[in-house]
Amino acid sequence: MVKQIGVIGAGSWGTSLANLLAKKGHQVTLWAYEADLVARMQQTHINDLYLPEIKLSNNLSFTNEIGLAAEKEVVLFVPPSQAMRVVLSSCVNHLSSEALIISASKGIENKTLCPMSDIFDELLPDGLKNRTAYLSGPTFAKEVALEQPSAVVAAAHDQSIAQLAQIVFNTDYFRVYTNDDVIGVELGGAIKNVIALAAGVCDGLNYGYNTRAALITRGLAEMKRLGLAMGAKAETFAGLAGMGDLVLTCTGDLSRNRTVGVELGKGRKLNEILSEMTMIAEGVKTTLSTFELAKKIEVEVPIVEQMYAILYEEKDPRQAVVELMQRELKSEYV
């Protein structure tokens, strides 16, 4: 069944998902903040700023008027996580009471330490709070746009809503599973970016595969520990939004977070690295919120703590690794 779909956010991920939906036959309107980008996309059907290699579907239209995208029967939110509150607030009065709402942004808000689901619960009217799903999993936007086989998970408290999102997005190259563990899926998608920064640091320091494997495994332990403290299910972190996304972002050359970490490991300053990037590395700000969240609920996250020190206290990356290796000896499962 053809749906009228609005996509809020024309970064690489938002554009790739909008294009997937349009190629599936849906009528899709993609909202971009940048008016000049909208004008160019209308003329060329190419997002030259964030996804320049991909010619976009003719079923895809473009707008700079956020209300035009937000009034559709399905509305997909893909802004940077730190902008979600402002963007969602500007859309609330345009949303249909029968809309299916989906978030594909990954992060934890700095000021409030809220995952995206808490922001939606706070801002949406009561009738829409239970019509919201959260999409996550191991995906690079470019590879999805190239129709390379990928798998993700749609999480919602109401499984009928997760199944609706599953049906809307699933294609023969984009497989969607459902999950009812919203907080686990969200935390996995957010915190994996922090661990990917750390993995990049290790690569920038020219450490080998042993180091990367240890970092990924212990990073997963931190994700799971924090998740369980917040009510998530352990099995979620063994799935697509946990281990799957973590492995991808820690090892893939297309990972922006890993790329930032590599440059930090080489000794470059954070501001210099970020000034050269068009797209956002979500893990930089998510490191701050994850660090504060773990401290607030008293969960031990040594890799996150060291990544925080590297990013925000200019700690030497080699010293951070030394301190991780010299921590008090303990059982693996403590």
mmCIF file of C-alpha atoms in Angstrom:
data_model
loop_
_atom_site.group_PDB
_atom_site.id
_atom_site.type_symbol
_atom_site.label_atom_id
_atom_site.label_comp_id
_atom_site.label_asym_id
_atom_site.label_seq_id
_atom_site.Cartn_x
_atom_site.Cartn_y
_atom_site.Cartn_z
ATOM 1 C CA MET A 1 0.000 0.000 0.000
ATOM 2 C CA VAL A 2 1.409 3.383 -1.024
ATOM 3 C CA LYS A 3 1.947 5.719 1.910
ATOM 4 C CA GLN A 4 2.383 9.490 2.072
ATOM 5 C CA ILE A 5 5.618 9.806 4.041
ATOM 6 C CA GLY A 6 7.489 12.807 5.397
ATOM 7 C CA VAL A 7 11.179 12.523 6.275
ATOM 8 C CA ILE A 8 12.521 15.188 8.623
ATOM 9 C CA GLY A 9 16.271 15.561 8.151
ATOM 10 C CA ALA A 10 18.292 15.332 4.935
ATOM 11 C CA GLY A 11 21.634 14.161 6.220
ATOM 12 C CA SER A 12 23.103 11.040 4.660
ATOM 13 C CA TRP A 13 20.943 8.653 6.725
ATOM 14 C CA GLY A 14 17.715 10.592 6.315
ATOM 15 C CA THR A 15 18.299 10.938 2.571
ATOM 16 C CA SER A 16 19.135 7.257 2.181
ATOM 17 C CA LEU A 17 16.006 6.147 4.054
ATOM 18 C CA ALA A 18 13.840 8.620 2.149
ATOM 19 C CA ASN A 19 15.225 7.261 -1.108
ATOM 20 C CA LEU A 20 14.603 3.655 -0.009
ATOM 21 C CA LEU A 21 10.975 4.473 0.791
ATOM 22 C CA ALA A 22 10.505 6.357 -2.468
ATOM 23 C CA LYS A 23 11.990 3.539 -4.547
ATOM 24 C CA LYS A 24 9.592 1.172 -2.785
ATOM 25 C CA GLY A 25 6.750 3.202 -4.297
ATOM 26 C CA HIS A 26 5.777 5.495 -1.426
ATOM 27 C CA GLN A 27 5.233 9.207 -2.045
ATOM 28 C CA VAL A 28 7.993 10.760 0.047
ATOM 29 C CA THR A 29 8.683 14.382 0.981
ATOM 30 C CA LEU A 30 12.172 15.055 2.357
ATOM 31 C CA TRP A 31 12.667 18.139 4.517
ATOM 32 C CA ALA A 32 16.100 19.770 4.689
ATOM 33 C CA TYR A 33 17.098 22.647 6.933
ATOM 34 C CA GLU A 34 19.276 24.188 4.222
ATOM 35 C CA ALA A 35 17.115 26.034 1.658
ATOM 36 C CA ASP A 36 19.924 26.091 -0.902
ATOM 37 C CA LEU A 37 20.324 22.314 -0.610
ATOM 38 C CA VAL A 38 16.592 21.864 -1.209
ATOM 39 C CA ALA A 39 16.820 23.998 -4.343
ATOM 40 C CA ARG A 40 19.707 21.930 -5.684
ATOM 41 C CA MET A 41 18.002 18.615 -4.893
ATOM 42 C CA GLN A 42 14.855 19.797 -6.672
ATOM 43 C CA GLN A 43 16.939 20.525 -9.749
ATOM 44 C CA THR A 44 19.334 17.552 -9.768
ATOM 45 C CA HIS A 45 17.745 14.877 -7.517
ATOM 46 C CA ILE A 46 21.148 14.517 -5.854
ATOM 47 C CA ASN A 47 22.023 15.437 -2.260
ATOM 48 C CA ASP A 48 25.439 16.826 -3.139
ATOM 49 C CA LEU A 49 26.189 17.744 0.458
ATOM 50 C CA TYR A 50 25.535 14.482 2.284
ATOM 51 C CA LEU A 51 25.004 11.659 -0.241
ATOM 52 C CA PRO A 52 26.593 12.900 -3.467
ATOM 53 C CA GLU A 53 27.130 9.519 -5.148
ATOM 54 C CA ILE A 54 23.431 8.603 -5.330
ATOM 55 C CA LYS A 55 20.806 9.636 -7.875
ATOM 56 C CA LEU A 56 17.548 9.924 -5.933
ATOM 57 C CA SER A 57 14.156 8.456 -6.865
ATOM 58 C CA ASN A 58 11.634 10.451 -8.864
ATOM 59 C CA ASN A 59 9.060 9.581 -6.156
ATOM 60 C CA LEU A 60 11.035 11.809 -3.800
ATOM 61 C CA SER A 61 10.162 15.488 -3.429
ATOM 62 C CA PHE A 62 11.978 18.104 -1.390
ATOM 63 C CA THR A 63 10.924 20.971 0.854
ATOM 64 C CA ASN A 64 12.274 23.589 3.238
ATOM 65 C CA GLU A 65 8.836 23.937 4.886
ATOM 66 C CA ILE A 66 8.859 21.504 7.768
ATOM 67 C CA GLY A 67 5.063 21.435 8.100
ATOM 68 C CA LEU A 68 4.696 19.996 4.595
ATOM 69 C CA ALA A 69 6.722 16.946 5.603
ATOM 70 C CA ALA A 70 5.263 16.628 9.098
ATOM 71 C CA GLU A 71 1.605 16.425 8.003
ATOM 72 C CA LYS A 72 1.979 13.010 6.294
ATOM 73 C CA GLU A 73 0.529 9.671 7.423
ATOM 74 C CA VAL A 74 4.026 8.370 8.226
ATOM 75 C CA VAL A 75 6.643 10.776 9.597
ATOM 76 C CA LEU A 76 10.276 9.708 9.939
ATOM 77 C CA PHE A 77 12.545 11.855 12.117
ATOM 78 C CA VAL A 78 16.273 11.779 11.311
ATOM 79 C CA PRO A 79 17.782 15.054 12.578
ATOM 80 C CA PRO A 80 21.006 15.102 14.631
ATOM 81 C CA SER A 81 20.117 13.833 18.086
ATOM 82 C CA GLN A 82 21.041 17.107 19.807
ATOM 83 C CA ALA A 83 18.583 18.941 17.522
ATOM 84 C CA MET A 84 15.720 16.476 17.985
ATOM 85 C CA ARG A 85 13.899 18.454 20.677
ATOM 86 C CA VAL A 86 13.804 21.669 18.622
ATOM 87 C CA VAL A 87 12.888 19.876 15.387
ATOM 88 C CA LEU A 88 10.154 17.751 16.970
ATOM 89 C CA SER A 89 8.712 20.790 18.756
ATOM 90 C CA SER A 90 8.342 22.586 15.444
ATOM 91 C CA CYS A 91 6.475 19.586 13.988
ATOM 92 C CA VAL A 92 4.046 18.661 16.771
ATOM 93 C CA ASN A 93 1.204 20.947 15.654
ATOM 94 C CA HIS A 94 1.425 19.575 12.101
ATOM 95 C CA LEU A 95 1.264 15.874 12.995
ATOM 96 C CA SER A 96 -1.884 13.897 12.238
ATOM 97 C CA SER A 97 -3.462 12.150 15.215
ATOM 98 C CA GLU A 98 -3.362 8.926 13.161
ATOM 99 C CA ALA A 99 0.243 9.249 12.012
ATOM 100 C CA LEU A 100 2.880 6.561 12.410
ATOM 101 C CA ILE A 101 5.933 8.241 13.953
ATOM 102 C CA ILE A 102 9.401 6.762 13.526
ATOM 103 C CA SER A 103 12.737 7.964 14.874
ATOM 104 C CA ALA A 104 15.988 6.903 13.227
ATOM 105 C CA SER A 105 18.279 9.280 15.141
ATOM 106 C CA LYS A 106 20.836 7.810 17.536
ATOM 107 C CA GLY A 107 22.009 9.695 20.581
ATOM 108 C CA ILE A 108 21.432 10.897 24.141
ATOM 109 C CA GLU A 109 20.519 14.535 24.687
ATOM 110 C CA ASN A 110 23.276 16.424 26.486
ATOM 111 C CA LYS A 111 21.212 18.789 28.644
ATOM 112 C CA THR A 112 18.675 16.278 29.922
ATOM 113 C CA LEU A 113 20.469 12.921 29.427
ATOM 114 C CA CYS A 114 17.323 11.753 27.635
ATOM 115 C CA PRO A 115 17.343 9.135 24.880
ATOM 116 C CA MET A 116 15.230 10.106 21.894
ATOM 117 C CA SER A 117 12.246 8.094 23.172
ATOM 118 C CA ASP A 118 12.014 10.262 26.282
ATOM 119 C CA ILE A 119 11.929 13.394 24.118
ATOM 120 C CA PHE A 120 9.097 11.933 22.035
ATOM 121 C CA ASP A 121 7.200 10.901 25.170
ATOM 122 C CA GLU A 122 7.576 14.408 26.558
ATOM 123 C CA LEU A 123 6.571 16.351 23.445
ATOM 124 C CA LEU A 124 4.045 14.205 21.580
ATOM 125 C CA PRO A 125 0.325 14.377 22.396
ATOM 126 C CA ASP A 126 -1.005 11.350 24.257
ATOM 127 C CA GLY A 127 -2.558 9.796 21.175
ATOM 128 C CA LEU A 128 0.764 9.633 19.348
ATOM 129 C CA LYS A 129 3.017 8.455 22.153
ATOM 130 C CA ASN A 130 2.075 4.831 21.530
ATOM 131 C CA ARG A 131 2.291 5.231 17.753
ATOM 132 C CA THR A 132 6.054 5.730 17.745
ATOM 133 C CA ALA A 133 8.799 3.296 16.721
ATOM 134 C CA TYR A 134 12.578 3.524 16.830
ATOM 135 C CA LEU A 135 14.733 2.265 13.965
ATOM 136 C CA SER A 136 18.297 1.143 14.634
ATOM 137 C CA GLY A 137 20.905 -1.363 13.525
ATOM 138 C CA PRO A 138 24.173 -1.821 11.639
ATOM 139 C CA THR A 139 23.785 0.399 8.596
ATOM 140 C CA PHE A 140 25.920 2.831 6.655
ATOM 141 C CA ALA A 141 23.769 5.226 4.638
ATOM 142 C CA LYS A 142 25.788 4.827 1.452
ATOM 143 C CA GLU A 143 25.554 1.033 1.480
ATOM 144 C CA VAL A 144 21.786 1.121 1.997
ATOM 145 C CA ALA A 145 21.496 3.633 -0.854
ATOM 146 C CA LEU A 146 23.477 1.209 -3.034
ATOM 147 C CA GLU A 147 20.956 -1.520 -2.116
ATOM 148 C CA GLN A 148 23.506 -3.697 -0.345
ATOM 149 C CA PRO A 149 21.778 -6.285 1.905
ATOM 150 C CA SER A 150 21.237 -4.846 5.384
ATOM 151 C CA ALA A 151 19.231 -5.696 8.495
ATOM 152 C CA VAL A 152 17.784 -3.380 11.141
ATOM 153 C CA VAL A 153 15.347 -3.488 14.036
ATOM 154 C CA ALA A 154 12.181 -1.455 14.638
ATOM 155 C CA ALA A 155 11.437 -1.137 18.342
ATOM 156 C CA ALA A 156 8.168 -0.032 19.902
ATOM 157 C CA HIS A 157 6.308 -0.625 23.158
ATOM 158 C CA ASP A 158 3.276 -1.649 21.079
ATOM 159 C CA GLN A 159 4.294 -4.516 18.798
ATOM 160 C CA SER A 160 1.572 -3.645 16.285
ATOM 161 C CA ILE A 161 3.346 -0.302 15.772
ATOM 162 C CA ALA A 162 6.713 -2.034 15.380
ATOM 163 C CA GLN A 163 5.105 -4.299 12.789
ATOM 164 C CA LEU A 164 3.692 -1.313 10.898
ATOM 165 C CA ALA A 165 7.171 0.203 10.726
ATOM 166 C CA GLN A 166 8.516 -3.171 9.632
ATOM 167 C CA ILE A 167 6.070 -3.312 6.749
ATOM 168 C CA VAL A 168 6.731 0.279 5.665
ATOM 169 C CA PHE A 169 10.514 -0.148 5.481
ATOM 170 C CA ASN A 170 11.140 -3.780 4.582
ATOM 171 C CA THR A 171 12.466 -4.452 1.055
ATOM 172 C CA ASP A 172 14.337 -7.291 -0.615
ATOM 173 C CA TYR A 173 17.633 -5.672 0.430
ATOM 174 C CA PHE A 174 16.589 -3.983 3.710
ATOM 175 C CA ARG A 175 15.313 -6.549 6.218
ATOM 176 C CA VAL A 176 13.487 -5.237 9.294
ATOM 177 C CA TYR A 177 13.011 -7.161 12.543
ATOM 178 C CA THR A 178 10.793 -6.058 15.443
ATOM 179 C CA ASN A 179 11.671 -5.607 19.107
ATOM 180 C CA ASP A 180 9.792 -4.382 22.184
ATOM 181 C CA ASP A 181 12.891 -3.192 24.076
ATOM 182 C CA VAL A 182 12.854 0.495 23.150
ATOM 183 C CA ILE A 183 15.414 1.671 25.706
ATOM 184 C CA GLY A 184 17.827 -1.161 24.892
ATOM 185 C CA VAL A 185 17.649 -0.498 21.154
ATOM 186 C CA GLU A 186 18.128 3.222 21.719
ATOM 187 C CA LEU A 187 21.076 2.865 24.100
ATOM 188 C CA GLY A 188 22.786 0.385 21.804
ATOM 189 C CA GLY A 189 22.455 2.744 18.855
ATOM 190 C CA ALA A 190 23.775 5.693 20.850
ATOM 191 C CA ILE A 191 26.606 4.247 22.926
ATOM 192 C CA LYS A 192 28.131 2.243 20.077
ATOM 193 C CA ASN A 193 29.236 5.600 18.628
ATOM 194 C CA VAL A 194 31.274 6.286 21.769
ATOM 195 C CA ILE A 195 32.975 2.897 21.560
ATOM 196 C CA ALA A 196 33.597 3.464 17.833
ATOM 197 C CA LEU A 197 35.503 6.635 18.709
ATOM 198 C CA ALA A 198 37.634 4.582 21.077
ATOM 199 C CA ALA A 199 38.191 1.900 18.443
ATOM 200 C CA GLY A 200 39.344 4.587 16.052
ATOM 201 C CA VAL A 201 41.762 5.934 18.653
ATOM 202 C CA CYS A 202 43.311 2.463 18.960
ATOM 203 C CA ASP A 203 43.640 2.244 15.172
ATOM 204 C CA GLY A 204 45.186 5.718 15.078
ATOM 205 C CA LEU A 205 47.727 4.544 17.645
ATOM 206 C CA ASN A 206 48.569 1.623 15.300
ATOM 207 C CA TYR A 207 47.404 -1.042 17.716
ATOM 208 C CA GLY A 208 46.367 -4.331 16.165
ATOM 209 C CA TYR A 209 43.415 -6.657 15.904
ATOM 210 C CA ASN A 210 43.860 -7.959 19.456
ATOM 211 C CA THR A 211 43.304 -4.455 20.777
ATOM 212 C CA ARG A 212 40.276 -3.832 18.587
ATOM 213 C CA ALA A 213 38.654 -7.144 19.592
ATOM 214 C CA ALA A 214 39.205 -6.407 23.280
ATOM 215 C CA LEU A 215 37.853 -2.889 22.887
ATOM 216 C CA ILE A 216 34.686 -4.042 21.100
ATOM 217 C CA THR A 217 34.015 -6.811 23.605
ATOM 218 C CA ARG A 218 34.538 -4.687 26.690
ATOM 219 C CA GLY A 219 32.645 -1.827 25.067
ATOM 220 C CA LEU A 220 29.700 -4.162 24.631
ATOM 221 C CA ALA A 221 29.939 -5.026 28.325
ATOM 222 C CA GLU A 222 29.647 -1.326 29.189
ATOM 223 C CA MET A 223 26.653 -0.852 26.869
ATOM 224 C CA LYS A 224 24.921 -3.831 28.438
ATOM 225 C CA ARG A 225 25.744 -2.777 32.014
ATOM 226 C CA LEU A 226 24.318 0.691 31.486
ATOM 227 C CA GLY A 227 21.329 -0.682 29.601
ATOM 228 C CA LEU A 228 20.399 -3.187 32.301
ATOM 229 C CA ALA A 229 20.559 -0.426 34.898
ATOM 230 C CA MET A 230 18.007 1.496 32.842
ATOM 231 C CA GLY A 231 15.643 -1.424 32.370
ATOM 232 C CA ALA A 232 16.802 -2.806 29.020
ATOM 233 C CA LYS A 233 16.898 -6.501 28.148
ATOM 234 C CA ALA A 234 20.259 -8.268 28.040
ATOM 235 C CA GLU A 235 19.482 -10.031 24.762
ATOM 236 C CA THR A 236 19.044 -6.718 22.936
ATOM 237 C CA PHE A 237 22.770 -6.075 23.214
ATOM 238 C CA ALA A 238 23.534 -9.353 21.462
ATOM 239 C CA GLY A 239 21.339 -8.266 18.553
ATOM 240 C CA LEU A 240 21.352 -5.851 15.638
ATOM 241 C CA ALA A 241 21.117 -2.659 17.699
ATOM 242 C CA GLY A 242 23.829 -3.869 20.080
ATOM 243 C CA MET A 243 26.625 -6.108 18.839
ATOM 244 C CA GLY A 244 25.646 -5.652 15.195
ATOM 245 C CA ASP A 245 25.856 -1.864 15.163
ATOM 246 C CA LEU A 246 28.884 -1.887 17.455
ATOM 247 C CA VAL A 247 30.939 -4.134 15.160
ATOM 248 C CA LEU A 248 30.000 -2.067 12.121
ATOM 249 C CA THR A 249 30.930 1.310 13.550
ATOM 250 C CA CYS A 250 34.112 0.062 15.212
ATOM 251 C CA THR A 251 35.493 -1.587 12.081
ATOM 252 C CA GLY A 252 33.991 0.087 9.001
ATOM 253 C CA ASP A 253 35.905 2.747 7.092
ATOM 254 C CA LEU A 254 32.608 4.597 6.447
ATOM 255 C CA SER A 255 32.141 5.191 10.193
ATOM 256 C CA ARG A 256 32.432 8.910 10.949
ATOM 257 C CA ASN A 257 32.959 8.216 14.641
ATOM 258 C CA ARG A 258 35.751 5.746 14.023
ATOM 259 C CA THR A 259 37.341 8.254 11.618
ATOM 260 C CA VAL A 260 37.355 10.967 14.285
ATOM 261 C CA GLY A 261 38.928 8.497 16.718
ATOM 262 C CA VAL A 262 41.653 7.563 14.241
ATOM 263 C CA GLU A 263 42.642 11.216 13.873
ATOM 264 C CA LEU A 264 42.634 11.691 17.659
ATOM 265 C CA GLY A 265 44.898 8.663 17.971
ATOM 266 C CA LYS A 266 47.289 10.274 15.507
ATOM 267 C CA GLY A 267 47.559 13.257 17.820
ATOM 268 C CA ARG A 268 45.269 15.768 16.121
ATOM 269 C CA LYS A 269 43.019 18.125 18.099
ATOM 270 C CA LEU A 270 39.270 17.564 18.167
ATOM 271 C CA ASN A 271 38.292 21.039 16.941
ATOM 272 C CA GLU A 272 40.607 20.728 13.977
ATOM 273 C CA ILE A 273 39.156 17.330 13.038
ATOM 274 C CA LEU A 274 35.534 18.456 13.329
ATOM 275 C CA SER A 275 36.142 21.645 11.342
ATOM 276 C CA GLU A 276 37.011 19.513 8.308
ATOM 277 C CA MET A 277 33.819 17.403 8.474
ATOM 278 C CA THR A 278 30.537 18.121 6.692
ATOM 279 C CA MET A 279 28.606 15.398 8.502
ATOM 280 C CA ILE A 280 28.166 15.014 12.249
ATOM 281 C CA ALA A 281 29.989 12.408 14.307
ATOM 282 C CA GLU A 282 27.246 11.773 16.888
ATOM 283 C CA GLY A 283 29.616 10.011 19.273
ATOM 284 C CA VAL A 284 31.432 13.215 20.229
ATOM 285 C CA LYS A 285 28.432 14.711 22.028
ATOM 286 C CA THR A 286 27.038 11.316 23.014
ATOM 287 C CA THR A 287 30.281 10.659 24.917
ATOM 288 C CA LEU A 288 29.479 13.630 27.146
ATOM 289 C CA SER A 289 25.898 12.544 27.835
ATOM 290 C CA THR A 290 26.827 8.870 28.319
ATOM 291 C CA PHE A 291 29.557 9.836 30.766
ATOM 292 C CA GLU A 292 27.142 12.019 32.752
ATOM 293 C CA LEU A 293 24.351 9.430 32.620
ATOM 294 C CA ALA A 294 26.610 6.647 33.896
ATOM 295 C CA LYS A 295 27.827 8.877 36.694
ATOM 296 C CA LYS A 296 24.246 9.801 37.605
ATOM 297 C CA ILE A 297 23.064 6.207 37.922
ATOM 298 C CA GLU A 298 26.422 4.945 39.284
ATOM 299 C CA VAL A 299 27.360 2.508 36.513
ATOM 300 C CA GLU A 300 31.011 1.734 35.810
ATOM 301 C CA VAL A 301 31.978 2.571 32.193
ATOM 302 C CA PRO A 302 35.799 2.822 32.035
ATOM 303 C CA ILE A 303 36.070 3.043 28.238
ATOM 304 C CA VAL A 304 33.469 5.812 28.118
ATOM 305 C CA GLU A 305 35.289 7.597 30.941
ATOM 306 C CA GLN A 306 38.606 7.501 29.118
ATOM 307 C CA MET A 307 36.992 8.617 25.862
ATOM 308 C CA TYR A 308 35.438 11.532 27.729
ATOM 309 C CA ALA A 309 38.872 12.486 29.080
ATOM 310 C CA ILE A 310 40.405 12.354 25.596
ATOM 311 C CA LEU A 311 37.657 14.483 24.051
ATOM 312 C CA TYR A 312 36.949 16.985 26.798
ATOM 313 C CA GLU A 313 40.091 17.077 28.938
ATOM 314 C CA GLU A 314 42.687 16.603 26.143
ATOM 315 C CA LYS A 315 44.052 13.480 27.761
ATOM 316 C CA ASP A 316 46.824 11.724 25.877
ATOM 317 C CA PRO A 317 45.270 8.682 24.127
ATOM 318 C CA ARG A 318 48.227 6.420 24.963
ATOM 319 C CA GLN A 319 47.879 7.252 28.642
ATOM 320 C CA ALA A 320 44.174 6.436 28.446
ATOM 321 C CA VAL A 321 44.991 2.981 27.080
ATOM 322 C CA VAL A 322 47.619 2.411 29.777
ATOM 323 C CA GLU A 323 45.100 3.251 32.497
ATOM 324 C CA LEU A 324 42.494 0.915 31.018
ATOM 325 C CA MET A 325 45.006 -1.931 30.944
ATOM 326 C CA GLN A 326 46.171 -1.283 34.509
ATOM 327 C CA ARG A 327 42.746 -1.250 36.123
ATOM 328 C CA GLU A 328 42.144 -3.507 39.133
ATOM 329 C CA LEU A 329 41.932 -7.169 38.097
ATOM 330 C CA LYS A 330 38.460 -8.712 38.286
ATOM 331 C CA SER A 331 36.118 -11.317 36.863
ATOM 332 C CA GLU A 332 34.975 -10.786 33.279
ATOM 333 C CA TYR A 333 31.341 -10.733 34.345
ATOM 334 C CA VAL A 334 31.572 -8.212 37.167
#
